[in-house]
Coordinates of C-alpha atoms and ligand atoms in Angstrom, one line a residue:
M1 CA 50.1 13.0 -60.7
P2 CA 46.4 14.9 -58.8
G3 CA 45.0 13.8 -62.4
L4 CA 46.4 9.9 -62.7
L5 CA 44.8 10.3 -58.9
S6 CA 41.2 10.9 -58.9
S7 CA 41.0 9.5 -62.3
P8 CA 38.5 6.7 -62.2
V9 CA 40.0 3.4 -63.3
C10 CA 43.2 4.3 -60.6
L11 CA 40.2 4.6 -57.9
T12 CA 38.6 1.2 -59.0
V13 CA 42.2 -0.3 -58.1
I14 CA 42.4 1.6 -54.4
W15 CA 39.3 0.1 -54.3
F16 CA 39.5 -2.6 -55.2
L17 CA 42.8 -3.6 -54.1
S18 CA 41.3 -2.0 -50.2
W19 CA 38.3 -4.2 -50.3
S20 CA 40.2 -7.3 -51.0
L21 CA 42.2 -6.4 -48.2
H22 CA 39.8 -5.7 -45.8
L23 CA 38.0 -9.8 -47.1
S24 CA 41.5 -11.9 -47.0
C25 CA 41.2 -9.9 -43.1
A26 CA 38.3 -11.1 -42.7
Q27 CA 38.5 -14.2 -43.7
V28 CA 40.9 -14.2 -40.9
W29 CA 39.3 -13.4 -37.9
T30 CA 36.1 -15.5 -39.4
Y31 CA 38.4 -18.8 -39.7
E32 CA 39.9 -18.4 -35.9
V33 CA 36.3 -18.2 -34.4
S34 CA 34.2 -20.5 -36.0
A35 CA 36.4 -23.8 -35.7
V36 CA 35.2 -23.7 -31.1
Q37 CA 36.2 -26.7 -29.7
Y38 CA 33.9 -27.3 -26.6
G39 CA 35.8 -29.2 -23.5
R40 CA 33.7 -30.6 -20.5
L41 CA 35.2 -29.3 -17.3
E42 CA 37.9 -31.7 -14.9
S43 CA 37.6 -34.7 -17.8
N44 CA 40.3 -34.6 -20.7
V45 CA 40.1 -32.6 -23.8
T46 CA 41.6 -33.9 -27.1
L47 CA 42.0 -31.2 -29.9
A48 CA 43.3 -32.4 -32.9
C49 CA 46.1 -30.8 -35.9
G50 CA 44.0 -30.3 -38.9
K51 CA 41.9 -33.0 -40.1
S52 CA 44.9 -35.0 -42.1
Q53 CA 47.1 -37.2 -39.8
I54 CA 50.6 -35.7 -40.0
R55 CA 53.8 -37.4 -39.0
T56 CA 55.5 -34.8 -39.1
P57 CA 56.4 -33.8 -34.4
V58 CA 54.0 -30.5 -33.9
V59 CA 54.0 -28.4 -31.2
W60 CA 51.8 -26.6 -29.6
H61 CA 51.0 -22.9 -28.8
L62 CA 47.5 -21.4 -26.7
N63 CA 47.8 -17.7 -27.4
H64 CA 51.1 -17.9 -29.4
S65 CA 52.5 -18.6 -25.7
S66 CA 54.5 -22.0 -25.4
A67 CA 53.8 -22.3 -22.1
L68 CA 50.5 -24.8 -21.8
P69 CA 47.9 -26.3 -19.3
W70 CA 48.5 -29.9 -18.2
H71 CA 49.7 -32.1 -21.7
R72 CA 50.1 -35.2 -23.7
V73 CA 51.3 -35.0 -27.6
A74 CA 50.5 -38.3 -29.4
S75 CA 52.2 -39.8 -31.6
D76 CA 50.5 -38.0 -34.4
G77 CA 50.4 -34.7 -33.2
T78 CA 47.2 -34.0 -31.5
L79 CA 46.8 -32.4 -28.1
V80 CA 45.8 -34.0 -25.1
L81 CA 44.7 -31.6 -22.3
L82 CA 44.7 -33.6 -19.1
H83 CA 41.8 -32.6 -16.2
V84 CA 40.8 -29.1 -17.7
E85 CA 40.2 -26.4 -15.7
H86 CA 38.6 -22.9 -16.4
T87 CA 42.2 -21.6 -17.0
A88 CA 43.0 -23.8 -20.2
Q89 CA 40.3 -21.9 -22.3
G90 CA 41.9 -19.8 -24.8
V91 CA 43.6 -20.5 -29.1
Y92 CA 45.7 -23.2 -29.3
S93 CA 47.3 -23.0 -32.5
C94 CA 49.8 -26.0 -34.0
Y95 CA 52.9 -25.0 -35.7
D96 CA 55.5 -28.0 -38.1
N97 CA 59.0 -27.7 -37.3
Q98 CA 60.1 -25.1 -39.3
G99 CA 57.2 -22.7 -38.0
L100 CA 54.3 -23.1 -40.1
L101 CA 50.5 -22.7 -38.5
L102 CA 49.2 -25.7 -39.5
H103 CA 45.4 -25.6 -37.6
S104 CA 44.1 -23.0 -34.9
V105 CA 40.7 -23.9 -32.2
K106 CA 38.9 -22.1 -30.1
L107 CA 38.6 -24.1 -27.1
R108 CA 35.6 -23.1 -24.6
L109 CA 34.6 -25.7 -21.0
G110 CA 31.8 -25.5 -19.5
H111 CA 29.3 -28.2 -18.3
P112 CA 26.2 -29.9 -20.6
P113 CA 23.1 -28.2 -19.7
G114 CA 20.3 -30.5 -16.9
L115 CA 17.1 -30.3 -15.9
L116 CA 16.0 -26.8 -15.4
S117 CA 13.3 -25.8 -12.7
V118 CA 10.7 -24.1 -13.4
S119 CA 8.1 -21.9 -12.1
C120 CA 5.3 -20.5 -13.6
Q121 CA 2.5 -17.9 -13.2
V122 CA -0.8 -17.6 -14.0
P123 CA -2.4 -13.8 -13.0
N124 CA -5.3 -13.9 -14.9
H125 CA -7.4 -16.7 -17.8
T126 CA -5.5 -16.1 -20.7
H127 CA -2.3 -15.9 -20.1
V128 CA 0.7 -18.6 -18.6
R129 CA 4.2 -17.1 -18.4
C130 CA 6.2 -19.9 -17.1
S131 CA 10.1 -18.5 -15.9
W132 CA 13.1 -21.0 -15.0
V133 CA 16.7 -21.3 -13.4
E134 CA 19.8 -23.8 -14.4
S135 CA 20.0 -26.5 -11.9
V136 CA 23.9 -26.1 -13.3
K137 CA 26.4 -23.8 -14.1
T138 CA 27.1 -24.6 -17.7
F139 CA 29.7 -21.1 -18.3
L140 CA 28.2 -21.9 -22.0
P141 CA 25.9 -20.0 -24.3
A142 CA 23.0 -21.4 -24.8
Q143 CA 20.0 -22.3 -26.7
Y144 CA 15.8 -22.5 -25.5
N145 CA 13.2 -24.1 -27.1
A146 CA 9.4 -24.5 -24.9
S147 CA 5.7 -25.4 -25.5
F148 CA 3.1 -26.0 -24.2
R149 CA 0.6 -27.8 -24.9
G150 CA -3.2 -29.1 -22.5
N151 CA -3.8 -32.7 -22.2
G152 CA -3.7 -34.3 -25.4
Q153 CA -3.4 -31.6 -27.7
E154 CA -0.8 -29.7 -30.5
W155 CA 2.1 -28.5 -29.1
R156 CA 2.1 -24.8 -29.0
P157 CA 5.2 -22.9 -29.3
C158 CA 6.2 -21.1 -25.8
V159 CA 7.3 -17.5 -27.0
L160 CA 10.6 -16.8 -25.3
D161 CA 12.7 -14.1 -23.8
V162 CA 16.1 -16.0 -23.6
A163 CA 17.6 -12.8 -21.8
R164 CA 15.2 -12.4 -18.7
K165 CA 14.8 -16.7 -18.5
H166 CA 11.0 -16.8 -19.4
C167 CA 8.5 -16.8 -21.7
D168 CA 4.9 -16.3 -22.7
V169 CA 1.5 -18.6 -24.0
D170 CA -1.9 -16.2 -24.1
H171 CA -5.5 -18.0 -24.5
P172 CA -4.2 -21.1 -23.2
A173 CA -6.5 -24.2 -22.9
F174 CA -7.9 -23.5 -19.6
W175 CA -10.8 -26.4 -20.0
Q176 CA -8.3 -28.4 -19.8
T177 CA -7.3 -29.7 -15.9
I178 CA -3.4 -30.7 -17.0
H179 CA -1.3 -29.1 -19.0
T180 CA 2.8 -29.5 -19.6
L181 CA 5.8 -27.7 -20.6
R182 CA 8.2 -29.1 -22.2
I183 CA 11.8 -27.0 -22.4
T184 CA 14.8 -27.6 -24.6
E185 CA 18.7 -26.0 -22.9
T186 CA 20.9 -26.5 -25.7
N187 CA 24.9 -25.8 -25.9
G188 CA 27.6 -27.1 -27.3
L189 CA 28.2 -29.6 -25.3
G190 CA 24.7 -31.6 -25.4
S191 CA 21.3 -30.9 -24.8
E192 CA 18.3 -31.8 -21.9
T193 CA 15.0 -31.3 -22.5
T194 CA 12.6 -29.8 -19.1
Y195 CA 9.0 -31.5 -18.9
V196 CA 6.4 -29.9 -16.1
R197 CA 2.6 -30.7 -15.6
F198 CA 0.6 -28.7 -14.4
R199 CA -2.4 -27.6 -13.6
L200 CA -3.4 -24.1 -14.6
H201 CA -7.0 -23.3 -12.5
E202 CA -4.1 -24.4 -9.2
L203 CA -1.8 -21.4 -10.3
L204 CA -4.6 -19.3 -11.2
K205 CA -3.3 -15.8 -8.9
P206 CA -3.8 -12.2 -9.5
D207 CA -1.7 -9.3 -8.6
P208 CA -2.2 -7.2 -5.7
P209 CA -5.3 -5.2 -6.2
E210 CA -4.1 -1.5 -6.7
S211 CA -4.7 2.3 -5.8
V212 CA -5.9 1.3 -3.0
L213 CA -6.8 4.1 0.0
V214 CA -7.8 3.8 3.4
K215 CA -9.7 6.3 5.3
D216 CA -10.9 7.1 8.7
L217 CA -14.6 9.0 8.6
E218 CA -15.4 12.5 10.3
G219 CA -17.6 11.6 13.4
Y220 CA -17.0 8.2 13.9
P221 CA -13.8 7.4 15.8
K222 CA -13.9 3.4 15.6
R223 CA -14.3 3.3 11.6
L224 CA -12.3 3.5 8.6
I225 CA -12.9 3.2 5.1
V226 CA -10.9 0.9 2.2
S227 CA -11.4 0.9 -1.3
W228 CA -9.6 -0.4 -4.4
E229 CA -9.2 -1.4 -7.6
I230 CA -9.2 -4.6 -9.6
P231 CA -5.4 -5.3 -10.9
S232 CA -5.0 -3.6 -14.1
S233 CA -4.2 -7.3 -14.9
W234 CA -7.5 -9.0 -14.8
P235 CA -10.1 -9.0 -17.6
L236 CA -12.7 -5.6 -16.4
H237 CA -16.1 -8.3 -17.6
D238 CA -17.8 -9.3 -14.9
A239 CA -17.3 -13.0 -16.5
F240 CA -14.7 -13.6 -13.5
P241 CA -15.6 -12.2 -9.9
L242 CA -12.4 -11.2 -7.7
I243 CA -13.6 -12.3 -4.3
F244 CA -11.1 -9.5 -1.5
Q245 CA -9.6 -9.6 1.6
I246 CA -9.0 -7.2 3.5
R247 CA -6.9 -7.5 6.9
Y248 CA -5.9 -5.0 10.0
R249 CA -5.2 -4.4 13.4
P250 CA -3.6 -2.0 15.8
Q251 CA -0.2 -1.0 14.7
G252 CA 2.4 -3.4 17.2
S253 CA -0.9 -5.5 17.7
A254 CA 0.1 -9.5 16.6
Y255 CA -3.6 -10.7 15.8
W256 CA -5.0 -9.1 12.3
S257 CA -9.1 -8.9 11.7
E258 CA -10.6 -9.9 8.6
V259 CA -13.1 -8.6 6.5
Y260 CA -13.8 -9.9 3.1
S261 CA -16.0 -8.0 0.3
E262 CA -17.0 -8.6 -3.3
E263 CA -16.9 -4.5 -3.8
S264 CA -14.7 -1.7 -2.9
P265 CA -14.8 0.1 -0.8
V266 CA -15.9 -1.0 2.7
V267 CA -16.1 -0.4 5.6
I268 CA -14.7 -1.6 9.2
F269 CA -16.8 -0.6 11.7
D270 CA -14.4 -1.7 14.9
A271 CA -11.4 0.1 14.5
L272 CA -9.6 0.5 17.8
A273 CA -10.3 4.6 18.8
G274 CA -7.1 6.5 19.1
Y275 CA -4.8 4.2 17.4
V276 CA -2.5 3.7 14.2
H277 CA -4.4 0.6 12.6
Q278 CA -2.1 -1.8 9.4
V279 CA -4.8 -2.3 6.4
Q280 CA -3.8 -4.4 3.3
I281 CA -5.3 -6.7 0.7
R282 CA -5.7 -9.2 -1.1
A283 CA -7.5 -11.4 -3.7
R284 CA -8.5 -14.9 -5.4
D285 CA -10.9 -15.6 -8.4
E286 CA -14.1 -15.7 -6.2
V287 CA -16.0 -19.1 -8.5
N288 CA -12.5 -21.3 -8.7
A289 CA -12.0 -22.1 -5.1
E290 CA -8.3 -24.2 -6.0
S291 CA -6.2 -20.6 -7.4
Q292 CA -4.2 -19.6 -5.5
W293 CA -4.8 -15.8 -3.1
S294 CA -2.9 -13.0 -4.7
E295 CA 0.0 -11.7 -2.4
W296 CA -0.4 -8.9 0.0
S297 CA -0.9 -5.5 -1.2
P298 CA 1.9 -2.9 0.7
L299 CA 1.1 -2.0 3.9
L300 CA -1.2 1.4 4.5
L301 CA -1.0 3.0 8.2
V302 CA -4.7 5.3 9.0
R303 CA -6.5 6.8 12.2
P304 CA -9.7 6.1 13.0
W305 CA -10.6 9.9 13.5
E306 CA -10.5 11.5 16.4
A307 CA -12.8 14.9 18.5
Y308 CA -8.8 17.2 17.5
S309 CA -9.3 20.1 19.9
T310 CA -6.3 21.6 17.2
P311 CA -7.3 24.5 15.4
D312 CA -7.5 23.7 11.5
P313 CA -4.6 24.0 9.5
T314 CA -4.2 20.5 8.4
E315 CA -7.3 20.6 6.3
D316 CA -5.4 23.1 3.7
L317 CA -2.4 19.7 3.5
P318 CA -3.5 16.9 0.5
P319 CA -5.3 14.1 2.0
D320 CA -2.8 11.7 1.6
A321 CA -1.0 12.5 4.4
T322 CA -3.8 13.7 6.7
D323 CA -5.0 10.2 6.5
Y324 CA -1.3 8.6 6.5
F325 CA 0.5 10.7 8.7
F326 CA -1.5 13.4 10.7
P327 CA -0.8 11.8 14.4
F328 CA 2.6 12.7 13.0
N329 CA 1.8 16.0 11.5
A330 CA 0.3 17.0 15.2
K331 CA 3.2 16.7 17.4
P332 CA 5.3 19.0 15.2
E333 CA 3.4 21.6 14.9
N334 CA 2.0 22.0 18.3
A335 CA 5.7 21.8 19.1
T336 CA 6.2 25.5 16.8
E337 CA 4.0 26.6 18.6
K338 CA 4.8 26.4 22.2
S339 CA 8.3 27.8 21.3
H340 CA 7.3 30.7 19.4
N341 CA 5.1 32.3 22.6
P342 CA 8.1 32.7 24.5
E343 CA 9.6 34.6 22.6
L344 CA 6.8 37.5 21.3
E345 CA 6.0 37.0 25.4
G346 CA 9.8 38.6 25.7
D347 CA 9.4 41.2 22.9
G348 CA 6.0 42.1 24.8
N349 CA 8.1 43.5 28.2
L350 CA 10.4 44.9 27.4
G351 CA 8.9 46.8 25.0
L352 CA 6.5 47.6 28.4
V353 CA 9.4 48.5 30.6
I354 CA 11.2 50.9 28.3
L355 CA 7.0 52.5 28.6
L356 CA 8.0 52.5 32.0
V357 CA 11.0 54.0 31.6
L358 CA 10.4 57.1 29.8
F359 CA 7.2 57.6 32.0
S360 CA 8.7 57.5 34.6
V361 CA 11.9 60.0 33.5
V362 CA 9.4 62.3 32.0
I363 CA 7.7 62.8 35.4
L364 CA 11.2 63.4 37.4
I365 CA 11.6 66.0 34.7
T366 CA 8.4 67.9 35.1
V367 CA 8.8 67.4 39.1
L368 CA 12.4 68.4 39.6
S369 CA 11.6 71.7 36.7
L370 CA 8.1 72.6 39.1
I371 CA 10.0 72.7 41.8
Y372 CA 12.9 75.0 40.9
V373 CA 10.6 77.1 39.1
V374 CA 8.4 77.7 42.6
W375 CA 12.0 78.3 44.3
V376 CA 13.2 80.1 42.4
R377 CA 10.1 82.9 42.3
Q378 CA 10.7 82.3 46.1
Q379 CA 13.7 83.9 46.7
R380 CA 13.1 86.4 43.8
R381 CA 10.3 88.0 46.5
D382 CA 12.6 87.4 49.7
H383 CA 15.8 89.1 48.4
V384 CA 15.7 90.6 45.3
T385 CA 19.3 92.0 45.0
K386 CA 22.8 92.1 43.0
Q387 CA 24.2 89.4 45.3
E388 CA 21.5 87.1 45.0
L389 CA 21.0 86.9 41.5
T390 CA 24.8 86.1 41.4
S391 CA 23.8 83.4 43.9
M392 CA 21.1 82.5 42.0
V393 CA 23.3 81.7 38.7
K394 CA 26.1 79.5 40.2
M395 CA 23.2 77.8 41.3
K396 CA 21.8 77.1 38.1
S397 CA 25.0 75.5 37.0
M398 CA 24.3 73.2 39.8
P399 CA 23.8 70.1 37.9
I400 CA 20.0 68.4 38.8
Ligands
LIG1 C1 43.3 -38.9 -18.5 O1 43.8 -38.8 -18.9 C2 45.0 -39.4 -17.6 C3 46.3 -40.0 -18.0 O2 45.5 -40.9 -19.6 C4 44.0 -40.6 -16.8 O3 44.7 -41.3 -16.3 C5 42.6 -40.5 -16.7 O4 42.0 -41.2 -16.3 C6 41.7 -39.3 -17.4 N1 40.9 -39.4 -17.7 C7 39.4 -39.3 -17.8 C8 38.3 -38.6 -16.9 O5 39.4 -39.3 -18.4
LIG2 C1 43.9 -16.9 -23.8 O1 42.6 -15.7 -24.5 C2 41.4 -16.0 -24.1 C3 41.0 -14.7 -24.7 O2 40.7 -15.1 -26.4 C4 41.5 -15.5 -22.4 O3 40.5 -15.5 -22.0 C5 42.3 -16.5 -22.1 O4 42.2 -16.1 -20.3 C6 43.7 -16.8 -22.2 N1 44.1 -18.0 -21.7 C7 45.2 -18.1 -21.0 C8 46.4 -18.9 -20.3 O5 46.2 -17.2 -21.4
LIG3 C1 12.0 -26.7 -31.4 O1 11.1 -28.0 -30.7 C2 10.4 -28.2 -31.8 C3 9.8 -29.2 -31.1 O2 10.0 -29.9 -30.8 C4 10.7 -28.4 -33.0 O3 10.1 -28.8 -34.4 C5 11.6 -27.3 -33.4 O4 12.9 -28.0 -34.9 C6 12.7 -27.0 -32.3 N1 13.5 -26.0 -32.4 C7 14.7 -25.4 -32.3 C8 15.5 -24.5 -32.5 O5 15.4 -26.6 -31.6
LIG4 C1 -3.3 -11.0 -18.2 O1 -1.5 -10.8 -17.7 C2 -0.7 -10.6 -18.2 C3 -0.1 -9.8 -17.8 O2 0.1 -9.3 -16.9 C4 -1.9 -8.8 -19.4 O3 -0.6 -9.3 -20.3 C5 -2.2 -8.7 -19.9 O4 -3.9 -8.4 -20.7 C6 -3.8 -10.1 -19.0 N1 -5.0 -9.9 -19.7 C7 -6.1 -9.6 -19.8 C8 -7.7 -10.0 -20.0 O5 -6.5 -8.5 -19.0

């Protein structure tokens, strides 16, 4: 038997049987999934029981259950679902009166596509990104097709990223005043094309400046120095210069002061001495007056230099922390110093008290011994008798 099982012929037969079994399973499966019918929500949907006309009465099942949504069955066996809702989705099967499966179809319900709401971003002269939002929720898988052209030019594809709902065009013809984007959305119930016309030079909006830094200027209580890098999405060469707007105000004030500059860094000369300031910066194409300002860079906080008499420890902090958070660091430092001092003083006092007590005890003992010695000598000189000696012994045993 083992010899027979391992023989090449037997193995081939086993392989062929398992392969054909697998294939037939796959065919059933693809049959069920590929036969998809789409229907509009809240409409009447008609499902035919196969292609040929069937005379005999048929039975319909949804997901292998005879419970069907609101419906009627026509004389030719077609099923009409009335005013369908989401819950009517599933696999519909029709059987003849002997229980033989005649046809099976998967029903998916939704809406045909509507117009898209499109917006385009132009972060530099060589790039356009258009994103869209559906105005109708279709509940169905969709395909998109997008193309782009300048006035009177050929359509070019706008490269799609369907998952993120945007498409990109590189090197658009910037010298053309008007451009058109065309996006077609297609699903099982239809398709809709949206056209958008726009002027690239009006949409041009750089990204905000990067690596923005604000510092105080040592020795100048009313000055701040602001530095930054041009946005990394903006070309470096001088063909497309940017103009920068810096705004600043003391924290809590409602009014901004502004400075314009073509280059980093910029010195602010009129900061309010002793106050924390908020500082932001944004950029715009300098040549094209119709283009847009970038968003503001994130808010930075800084306090101008002050003639502090506090010692140096803050200099050991990283420069950023000193720039932006110096006032906040200063307080806790003073507080800890103060809280340490009383403790130190307490220790010193205690030592001194102990020293004084010990010293006075030593002096007391010395004085008492001297008095005793003097007294003993006096006694010896006066009465050197045995009786008196015994009385002296009594005296010695007395506590001092
Ligand atoms: C759906 O069918 C019902 C009954 O046949 C009918 O009254 C109704 O008008 C139909 N609705 C639509 C949207 O066709
Ligand atoms: C039928 O099955 C599908 C999944 O195949 C499910 O989404 C649907 O809700 C089911 N329909 C009903 C009425 O149970
Ligand atoms: C996309 O649109 C272009 C131009 O209209 C057309 O030639 C192409 O077949 C479309 N592709 C798809 C997948 O619809
Ligand atoms: C223009 O912006 C896009 C998107 O941010 C970027 O990928 C591209 O490199 C930028 N072009 C230049 C010349 O910097």
